[in-house]
Amino acid sequence: MTTVSTSAHPFTRAVGDAAWRCQCGMSRSAAVHRGAPRPVRPAPPETTVTVSTANLPAGAPVLTTDVVGTDFGLPLVRPARTGPGSRVREVRSHCRAHGGVVVWFTDGTKTPPLHGRTAWVVAEPDPGAHPATRVVA
């Protein structure tokens, strides 16, 4: 619950409420409170940058899960939504496949075919990670 004190009455707003309520039970826009200063809203939480699979550039560091399975011997990972418990991987490429869109990473992992609007959380690159090397056979 957020409480804001004004000169007339203290206003509070519960987590799910849309209106600020006064101690007297009236809303902030009631005639009793006209002319009172508006309550200050708390700052929004820090937002994360997300990119859709269609707009995912090569070389972008994104958050992924640990290996969740294999596909013909290649390790499979999925997009992660939060930082704790996830790994930063660098995108090599993405391509359309029969079952959806597959994203390939520089460490040899890939995603299963993704459908719909899959969003990737863009992360800061690992400071201890080695730059990607390209092996030509």
XYZ file of N, CA, C and O in Angstrom:
548
model
N 0.847 -1.168 0.000
C 0.000 0.000 0.000
C 0.892 1.230 0.000
O 1.850 1.320 0.741
N 0.546 2.218 -0.817
C 1.284 3.448 -0.917
C 0.517 4.536 -0.189
O -0.679 4.686 -0.388
N 1.197 5.314 0.660
C 0.565 6.395 1.394
C 1.237 7.707 1.032
O 2.459 7.799 1.043
N 0.438 8.718 0.713
C 0.943 10.051 0.421
C 0.202 11.015 1.321
O -1.020 11.062 1.330
N 0.934 11.813 2.080
C 0.323 12.759 3.002
C 0.219 14.125 2.342
O 1.178 14.611 1.753
N -0.938 14.730 2.428
C -1.123 16.099 1.953
C -1.506 16.950 3.143
O -1.633 16.464 4.261
N -1.692 18.238 2.911
C -2.022 19.119 4.021
C -3.392 18.802 4.610
O -3.617 18.979 5.797
N -4.318 18.299 3.798
C -5.670 18.044 4.278
C -5.818 16.631 4.844
O -6.146 16.447 6.007
N -5.576 15.618 4.046
C -5.790 14.233 4.435
C -4.703 13.358 3.824
O -4.193 13.660 2.753
N -4.392 12.227 4.452
C -3.454 11.291 3.813
C -4.192 10.387 2.815
O -5.236 9.835 3.120
N -3.651 10.263 1.621
C -4.221 9.404 0.587
C -3.453 8.094 0.560
O -2.244 8.074 0.709
N -4.160 6.982 0.338
C -3.529 5.672 0.207
C -4.096 4.984 -1.019
O -5.220 5.261 -1.449
N -3.288 4.092 -1.566
C -3.745 3.296 -2.712
C -3.178 1.900 -2.543
O -1.975 1.709 -2.471
N -4.064 0.907 -2.487
C -3.637 -0.483 -2.374
C -3.050 -0.932 -3.705
O -3.185 -0.271 -4.734
N -2.403 -2.092 -3.706
C -1.694 -2.582 -4.879
C -2.613 -2.735 -6.085
O -2.280 -2.357 -7.187
N -3.808 -3.244 -5.949
C -4.687 -3.475 -7.089
C -5.667 -2.355 -7.373
O -6.404 -2.390 -8.347
N -5.712 -1.319 -6.531
C -6.693 -0.245 -6.694
C -6.275 0.740 -7.762
O -5.095 1.013 -7.968
N -7.282 1.314 -8.438
C -7.014 2.332 -9.445
C -7.081 3.726 -8.844
O -6.397 4.632 -9.288
N -7.919 3.913 -7.812
C -8.121 5.244 -7.241
C -7.385 5.397 -5.915
O -7.214 4.443 -5.163
N -6.943 6.615 -5.668
C -6.370 6.961 -4.369
C -7.533 7.223 -3.418
O -8.498 7.891 -3.774
N -7.474 6.702 -2.232
C -8.536 6.885 -1.234
C -7.990 7.690 -0.059
O -6.854 7.517 0.365
N -8.823 8.532 0.464
C -8.448 9.353 1.606
C -8.800 8.619 2.896
O -9.548 7.642 2.894
N -8.289 9.148 3.986
C -8.602 8.598 5.299
C -10.095 8.704 5.579
O -10.667 7.862 6.258
N -10.747 9.720 5.020
C -12.176 9.895 5.232
C -13.012 8.962 4.348
O -14.230 8.941 4.459
N -12.373 8.188 3.457
C -13.078 7.234 2.625
C -13.453 7.752 1.255
O -13.938 6.998 0.412
N -13.252 9.015 0.983
C -13.597 9.610 -0.297
C -12.413 9.490 -1.260
O -11.268 9.406 -0.841
N -12.702 9.482 -2.546
C -11.632 9.425 -3.539
C -10.970 10.796 -3.652
O -11.480 11.801 -3.158
N -9.825 10.819 -4.337
C -9.059 12.046 -4.472
C -9.822 13.107 -5.255
O -9.665 14.303 -5.046
N -10.709 12.669 -6.161
C -11.448 13.617 -6.995
C -12.759 14.076 -6.365
O -13.533 14.792 -7.003
N -13.038 13.686 -5.139
C -14.278 14.104 -4.473
C -14.233 15.611 -4.214
O -13.170 16.227 -4.122
N -15.416 16.214 -4.062
C -15.513 17.654 -3.865
C -14.813 18.100 -2.578
O -14.347 19.225 -2.484
N -14.724 17.239 -1.603
C -14.077 17.567 -0.331
C -12.602 17.886 -0.541
O -12.037 18.735 0.141
N -11.980 17.241 -1.521
C -10.542 17.366 -1.704
C -10.130 18.261 -2.863
O -8.975 18.257 -3.271
N -11.035 19.011 -3.414
C -10.674 19.875 -4.540
C -9.651 20.915 -4.080
O -9.758 21.502 -3.023
N -8.649 21.102 -4.896
C -7.611 22.075 -4.575
C -6.457 21.495 -3.798
O -5.438 22.150 -3.620
N -6.591 20.272 -3.318
C -5.492 19.637 -2.579
C -4.427 19.203 -3.585
O -4.741 18.867 -4.731
N -3.168 19.198 -3.190
C -2.127 18.763 -4.129
C -2.291 17.292 -4.483
O -2.731 16.485 -3.674
N -1.928 16.963 -5.714
C -2.033 15.582 -6.178
C -0.941 14.733 -5.530
O 0.179 15.200 -5.350
N -1.263 13.494 -5.216
C -0.236 12.614 -4.659
C 0.819 12.260 -5.711
O 0.523 12.202 -6.902
N 2.027 12.059 -5.254
C 3.133 11.712 -6.139
C 3.161 10.206 -6.304
O 3.146 9.459 -5.329
N 3.208 9.743 -7.559
C 3.270 8.301 -7.811
C 4.686 7.797 -7.596
O 5.643 8.495 -7.912
N 4.812 6.584 -7.079
C 6.158 6.020 -6.933
C 6.768 5.748 -8.299
O 6.059 5.541 -9.289
N 8.091 5.745 -8.370
C 8.791 5.515 -9.625
C 8.517 4.102 -10.117
O 8.467 3.152 -9.332
N 8.339 3.918 -11.430
C 8.110 2.568 -11.951
C 9.380 1.732 -11.809
O 10.487 2.266 -11.765
N 9.236 0.409 -11.752
C 10.420 -0.435 -11.646
C 11.268 -0.328 -12.910
O 10.768 0.010 -13.978
N 12.557 -0.622 -12.760
C 13.466 -0.551 -13.893
C 13.037 -1.563 -14.953
O 12.770 -2.712 -14.662
N 12.949 -1.108 -16.178
C 12.472 -1.978 -17.246
C 13.631 -2.669 -17.937
O 14.754 -2.190 -17.931
N 13.330 -3.801 -18.534
C 14.336 -4.531 -19.291
C 14.046 -4.356 -20.772
O 12.907 -4.150 -21.178
N 15.076 -4.443 -21.573
C 14.933 -4.283 -23.012
C 14.676 -5.659 -23.615
O 15.427 -6.603 -23.376
N 13.611 -5.767 -24.385
C 13.296 -7.022 -25.067
C 13.269 -6.792 -26.567
O 12.959 -5.697 -27.033
N 13.619 -7.832 -27.305
C 13.630 -7.790 -28.765
C 12.892 -9.027 -29.261
O 13.089 -10.125 -28.736
N 12.052 -8.854 -30.272
C 11.358 -10.010 -30.830
C 12.329 -10.842 -31.657
O 13.379 -10.367 -32.084
N 11.981 -12.084 -31.888
C 12.850 -12.980 -32.649
C 13.079 -12.461 -34.059
O 14.177 -12.585 -34.594
N 12.082 -11.858 -34.662
C 12.222 -11.347 -36.026
C 13.230 -10.200 -36.104
O 13.861 -9.999 -37.130
N 13.388 -9.434 -35.012
C 14.294 -8.291 -35.011
C 15.596 -8.563 -34.258
O 16.315 -7.633 -33.918
N 15.902 -9.816 -34.002
C 17.084 -10.180 -33.231
C 18.328 -10.109 -34.117
O 18.480 -10.895 -35.042
N 19.240 -9.164 -33.851
C 20.418 -9.039 -34.716
C 21.499 -10.048 -34.335
O 21.578 -10.496 -33.190
N 22.343 -10.384 -35.285
C 23.471 -11.266 -35.002
C 24.445 -10.522 -34.080
O 24.678 -9.332 -34.239
N 24.978 -11.243 -33.110
C 25.912 -10.653 -32.156
C 25.254 -10.079 -30.916
O 25.947 -9.591 -30.028
N 23.933 -10.116 -30.827
C 23.237 -9.572 -29.666
C 23.341 -10.539 -28.493
O 23.077 -11.729 -28.646
N 23.741 -10.075 -27.305
C 23.751 -10.939 -26.131
C 22.338 -11.024 -25.538
O 21.707 -10.006 -25.286
N 21.823 -12.227 -25.357
C 20.485 -12.432 -24.821
C 20.531 -13.432 -23.674
O 21.476 -14.208 -23.547
N 19.486 -13.404 -22.833
C 19.384 -14.347 -21.713
C 18.712 -15.630 -22.177
O 17.672 -15.584 -22.842
N 19.319 -16.770 -21.823
C 18.741 -18.067 -22.159
C 18.784 -18.967 -20.930
O 19.480 -18.678 -19.961
N 18.059 -20.055 -21.015
C 18.087 -21.049 -19.953
C 19.310 -21.942 -20.132
O 20.033 -21.821 -21.120
N 19.527 -22.826 -19.186
C 20.535 -23.860 -19.378
C 20.008 -24.853 -20.407
O 18.862 -24.760 -20.847
N 20.809 -25.813 -20.775
C 20.417 -26.793 -21.785
C 19.207 -27.578 -21.285
O 19.197 -28.101 -20.174
N 18.152 -27.643 -22.123
C 16.913 -28.323 -21.742
C 16.704 -29.627 -22.498
O 15.777 -30.361 -22.204
N 17.553 -29.933 -23.464
C 17.415 -31.160 -24.236
C 18.360 -31.134 -25.421
O 19.230 -30.273 -25.521
N 18.178 -32.098 -26.314
C 19.013 -32.144 -27.511
C 18.141 -32.358 -28.737
O 17.030 -32.885 -28.650
N 18.668 -31.949 -29.868
C 18.015 -32.140 -31.149
C 19.084 -32.639 -32.108
O 19.938 -31.866 -32.544
N 19.081 -33.938 -32.384
C 20.099 -34.578 -33.215
C 21.501 -34.299 -32.677
O 22.427 -34.017 -33.417
N 21.635 -34.332 -31.366
C 22.932 -34.130 -30.734
C 23.284 -32.687 -30.446
O 24.291 -32.416 -29.797
N 22.493 -31.716 -30.904
C 22.760 -30.305 -30.621
C 22.012 -29.892 -29.362
O 20.827 -30.188 -29.211
N 22.672 -29.218 -28.427
C 21.996 -28.795 -27.200
C 20.944 -27.717 -27.469
O 21.172 -26.793 -28.255
N 19.792 -27.861 -26.834
C 18.686 -26.915 -26.995
C 18.560 -26.027 -25.767
O 18.678 -26.493 -24.637
N 18.314 -24.735 -25.988
C 18.062 -23.778 -24.914
C 16.793 -23.007 -25.257
O 16.323 -23.035 -26.393
N 16.238 -22.335 -24.272
C 15.031 -21.538 -24.473
C 15.293 -20.110 -23.977
O 16.191 -19.886 -23.194
N 14.474 -19.149 -24.412
C 14.645 -17.780 -23.895
C 14.318 -17.725 -22.413
O 13.425 -18.430 -21.938
N 15.064 -16.902 -21.666
C 14.813 -16.723 -20.240
C 14.216 -15.339 -20.016
O 14.501 -14.398 -20.743
N 13.367 -15.225 -19.006
C 12.720 -13.953 -18.712
C 13.431 -13.159 -17.626
O 13.288 -11.944 -17.554
N 14.153 -13.836 -16.757
C 14.822 -13.141 -15.657
C 16.306 -13.463 -15.649
O 16.738 -14.464 -16.215
N 17.072 -12.623 -14.982
C 18.506 -12.807 -14.906
C 18.953 -13.951 -14.021
O 19.859 -14.704 -14.386
N 18.361 -14.138 -12.829
C 18.827 -15.223 -11.964
C 18.582 -16.598 -12.579
O 17.497 -16.894 -13.058
N 19.615 -17.415 -12.618
C 19.485 -18.756 -13.153
C 19.560 -18.828 -14.667
O 19.278 -19.870 -15.249
N 19.931 -17.747 -15.326
C 20.007 -17.772 -16.781
C 21.442 -17.527 -17.232
O 22.295 -17.143 -16.447
N 21.686 -17.765 -18.516
C 23.017 -17.577 -19.090
C 22.932 -16.581 -20.225
O 21.923 -16.494 -20.915
N 24.017 -15.854 -20.421
C 24.098 -14.909 -21.526
C 24.733 -15.624 -22.708
O 25.806 -16.214 -22.587
N 24.046 -15.618 -23.846
C 24.569 -16.231 -25.070
C 24.499 -15.199 -26.185
O 23.617 -14.353 -26.225
N 25.432 -15.312 -27.124
C 25.497 -14.392 -28.241
C 24.842 -15.030 -29.462
O 25.138 -16.172 -29.813
N 23.960 -14.298 -30.107
C 23.216 -14.796 -31.262
C 24.150 -14.875 -32.472
O 24.878 -13.926 -32.776
N 24.143 -16.018 -33.136
C 24.874 -16.159 -34.387
C 23.961 -15.832 -35.558
O 24.299 -15.047 -36.431
N 22.784 -16.453 -35.587
C 21.812 -16.177 -36.639
C 20.458 -16.733 -36.229
O 20.345 -17.455 -35.238
N 19.453 -16.396 -36.999
C 18.135 -17.018 -36.830
C 17.558 -17.253 -38.218
O 17.859 -16.532 -39.166
N 16.786 -18.331 -38.323
C 16.218 -18.666 -39.619
C 14.842 -19.283 -39.437
O 14.527 -19.849 -38.400
N 14.042 -19.158 -40.476
C 12.719 -19.761 -40.460
C 12.862 -21.236 -40.770
O 13.610 -21.632 -41.657
N 12.164 -22.030 -40.013
C 12.163 -23.476 -40.213
C 10.722 -23.928 -40.388
O 9.785 -23.149 -40.243
N 10.557 -25.219 -40.690
C 9.221 -25.761 -40.912
C 8.322 -25.574 -39.688
O 7.149 -25.250 -39.818
N 8.878 -25.733 -38.495
C 8.070 -25.647 -37.283
C 8.037 -24.283 -36.641
O 7.386 -24.091 -35.631
N 8.751 -23.290 -37.139
C 8.803 -21.957 -36.548
C 10.129 -21.294 -36.878
O 10.670 -21.475 -37.957
N 10.664 -20.534 -35.933
C 11.938 -19.843 -36.117
C 12.960 -20.460 -35.171
O 12.689 -20.657 -33.991
N 14.146 -20.772 -35.687
C 15.227 -21.348 -34.889
C 16.316 -20.288 -34.742
O 16.696 -19.641 -35.717
N 16.798 -20.097 -33.507
C 17.883 -19.158 -33.235
C 19.125 -19.972 -32.912
O 19.092 -20.857 -32.063
N 20.235 -19.665 -33.599
C 21.513 -20.335 -33.383
C 22.410 -19.405 -32.586
O 22.428 -18.197 -32.809
N 23.192 -19.974 -31.648
C 24.100 -19.187 -30.822
C 25.547 -19.546 -31.145
O 25.830 -20.621 -31.685
N 26.468 -18.660 -30.790
C 27.874 -18.849 -31.133
C 28.518 -19.998 -30.381
O 29.550 -20.501 -30.807
N 27.937 -20.444 -29.274
C 28.528 -21.545 -28.510
C 28.043 -22.916 -28.978
O 28.332 -23.930 -28.358
N 27.322 -22.980 -30.095
C 26.875 -24.251 -30.649
C 25.505 -24.690 -30.203
O 25.024 -25.743 -30.615
N 24.829 -23.917 -29.375
C 23.478 -24.262 -28.943
C 22.471 -23.620 -29.894
O 22.809 -22.741 -30.683
N 21.237 -24.077 -29.808
C 20.164 -23.508 -30.613
C 18.860 -23.653 -29.853
O 18.797 -24.297 -28.803
N 17.815 -23.044 -30.365
C 16.502 -23.166 -29.752
C 15.678 -24.176 -30.541
O 15.945 -24.413 -31.712
N 14.673 -24.763 -29.914
C 13.715 -25.519 -30.703
C 12.925 -24.523 -31.557
O 12.984 -23.317 -31.303
N 12.204 -24.963 -32.564
C 11.424 -24.009 -33.362
C 10.450 -23.230 -32.478
O 9.682 -23.813 -31.712
N 10.531 -21.901 -32.558
C 9.700 -21.019 -31.739
C 8.554 -20.485 -32.576
O 8.737 -20.096 -33.725
N 7.374 -20.443 -31.987
C 6.183 -19.968 -32.676
C 5.746 -18.646 -32.057
O 6.029 -18.361 -30.902
N 5.036 -17.854 -32.796
C 4.409 -16.659 -32.260
C 5.385 -15.532 -31.994
O 6.406 -15.395 -32.644
N 5.076 -14.753 -30.987
C 5.845 -13.560 -30.662
C 6.764 -13.828 -29.485
O 6.483 -13.420 -28.368
N 7.839 -14.485 -29.723
C 8.795 -14.782 -28.664
C 9.687 -13.577 -28.468
O 10.256 -13.049 -29.424
N 9.815 -13.115 -27.221
C 10.652 -11.959 -26.904
C 11.915 -12.429 -26.197
O 11.884 -13.371 -25.405
N 13.017 -11.781 -26.495
C 14.315 -12.082 -25.897
C 14.744 -10.912 -25.043
O 14.659 -9.756 -25.462
N 15.234 -11.185 -23.836
C 15.741 -10.141 -22.954
C 17.192 -9.881 -23.334
O 18.029 -10.778 -23.278
N 17.484 -8.651 -23.731
C 18.841 -8.273 -24.111
C 19.641 -8.068 -22.835
O 19.199 -7.411 -21.895
N 20.837 -8.657 -22.778
C 21.669 -8.609 -21.584
C 22.997 -7.952 -21.904
O 23.390 -7.812 -23.061
N 23.683 -7.584 -20.849
C 25.052 -7.102 -20.992
C 25.937 -8.315 -21.249
O 25.740 -9.368 -20.648
N 26.925 -8.217 -22.125
C 27.798 -9.366 -22.363
C 28.602 -9.710 -21.120
O 28.915 -8.835 -20.311
N 28.893 -11.007 -20.938
C 29.693 -11.442 -19.800
C 31.081 -10.821 -19.875
O 31.737 -10.890 -20.915
N 31.568 -10.215 -18.774
C 32.899 -9.621 -18.826
C 33.999 -10.676 -18.949
O 35.043 -10.425 -19.519
N 33.764 -11.899 -18.462
C 34.780 -12.949 -18.517
C 34.677 -13.817 -19.754
O 35.482 -14.729 -19.947
N 33.699 -13.544 -20.608
C 33.507 -14.383 -21.800
C 34.574 -14.065 -22.849
O 34.978 -12.923 -23.022
N 35.012 -15.092 -23.526
C 35.973 -14.915 -24.608
C 35.248 -14.476 -25.853
O 34.117 -14.873 -26.092
N 35.866 -13.667 -26.690
C 35.206 -13.293 -27.931
C 35.002 -14.524 -28.816
O 35.788 -15.463 -28.796
N 33.915 -14.509 -29.554
C 33.586 -15.647 -30.407
C 34.642 -15.822 -31.502
O 35.051 -14.858 -32.139
N 35.087 -17.034 -31.672
C 36.032 -17.334 -32.742
C 35.332 -18.135 -33.803
O 34.454 -18.952 -33.510
N 35.732 -17.937 -35.009
C 35.105 -18.637 -36.111
C 36.077 -19.690 -36.644
O 37.216 -19.364 -36.982
N 35.629 -20.914 -36.700
C 36.462 -22.010 -37.178
C 36.039 -22.355 -38.594
O 34.871 -22.642 -38.851
N 36.965 -22.298 -39.522
C 36.681 -22.623 -40.912
C 37.387 -23.931 -41.233
O 38.599 -24.059 -41.052
N 36.637 -24.919 -41.688
C 37.231 -26.226 -41.981
C 37.621 -26.345 -43.428
O 37.126 -25.750 -44.308
